[in-house]
């Protein structure tokens, strides 16, 4: 049921959101596991986003995510980010 988002899809998504009133978004992360070997890192974590309008909660979303990053001359760069939207309990 997943989708692969490339840069073109992300830019299109951001363009469509411009001009619309955006709620305040506050993310928090609960790290499950982090592994680093040589110049490669892998991380798994829960990502929670709360959405507020005028300081009042209007929604919440939760994901289980994992990422792979590689260390370059310019610092850590994402090679892969996987996100699974979790259903409400």
Coordinates of C-alpha atoms in Angstrom, one line a residue:
X1 CA 0.0 0.0 0.0
X2 CA 3.0 2.3 -0.1
X3 CA 4.2 5.0 -2.4
X4 CA 7.7 6.0 -3.5
X5 CA 8.1 9.8 -3.3
X6 CA 10.8 11.3 -5.4
X7 CA 11.8 15.0 -5.4
X8 CA 9.3 15.9 -8.1
X9 CA 6.4 14.5 -6.0
X10 CA 7.6 16.3 -2.9
X11 CA 7.9 19.6 -4.8
X12 CA 4.4 19.2 -6.2
X13 CA 3.0 18.4 -2.7
X14 CA 4.6 21.5 -1.3
X15 CA 3.4 23.7 -4.2
X16 CA -0.2 22.5 -3.6
X17 CA 0.1 23.3 0.1
X18 CA 1.2 26.9 -0.5
X19 CA -1.4 29.5 0.1
X20 CA -3.4 27.2 2.4
X21 CA -3.5 28.0 6.1
X22 CA -1.2 25.5 7.8
X23 CA -1.7 24.3 11.4
X24 CA 1.2 24.4 13.7
X25 CA 2.9 21.0 13.7
X26 CA 4.9 19.6 16.6
X27 CA 6.8 16.4 16.1
X28 CA 8.3 14.1 18.7
X29 CA 10.5 11.1 18.2
X30 CA 10.9 7.9 20.2
X31 CA 14.0 6.1 19.0
X32 CA 13.7 2.3 18.9
X33 CA 17.3 1.4 17.7
X34 CA 20.3 3.1 16.2
X35 CA 23.2 1.2 14.6
X36 CA 26.3 2.8 13.2
X37 CA 28.9 0.8 11.3
X38 CA 31.8 2.6 9.6
X39 CA 30.2 5.4 7.5
X40 CA 26.7 4.0 7.5
X41 CA 24.0 4.6 10.1
X42 CA 20.6 2.9 10.4
X43 CA 17.8 4.2 12.7
X44 CA 14.3 3.0 13.6
X45 CA 11.9 5.4 15.5
X46 CA 8.3 6.3 16.2
X47 CA 7.4 9.8 14.8
X48 CA 4.4 11.5 16.4
X49 CA 3.0 14.7 14.9
X50 CA 0.4 16.9 16.8
X51 CA -1.4 19.6 14.8
X52 CA -2.6 22.8 16.5
X53 CA -4.7 25.8 15.4
X54 CA -4.6 28.8 17.7
X55 CA -2.9 26.6 20.3
X56 CA -5.7 24.0 20.4
X57 CA -5.1 20.4 19.2
X58 CA -6.9 19.6 15.9
X59 CA -5.3 16.3 15.0
X60 CA -2.5 13.8 15.4
X61 CA -0.6 11.3 13.2
X62 CA 1.8 8.6 14.1
X63 CA 4.4 6.8 11.9
X64 CA 7.0 4.0 12.4
X65 CA 10.0 5.1 10.4
X66 CA 13.5 3.9 9.5
X67 CA 16.3 5.7 7.8
X68 CA 19.7 4.9 6.4
X69 CA 22.3 7.6 6.3
X70 CA 25.9 7.7 5.0
X71 CA 28.7 10.0 6.2
X72 CA 30.1 12.2 3.5
X73 CA 32.6 15.1 3.4
X74 CA 29.6 17.4 4.0
X75 CA 28.2 15.4 6.9
X76 CA 25.5 12.8 7.2
X77 CA 23.2 12.5 4.2
X78 CA 20.0 10.4 4.0
X79 CA 20.2 7.6 1.5
X80 CA 16.7 6.1 2.3
X81 CA 13.8 7.1 4.5
X82 CA 10.9 4.7 5.0
X83 CA 7.7 5.8 6.7
X84 CA 4.7 3.7 7.6
X85 CA 1.6 5.5 8.8
X86 CA 0.2 3.8 11.9
X87 CA -3.5 3.4 12.3
X88 CA -5.3 4.7 15.3
X89 CA -5.6 2.3 18.2

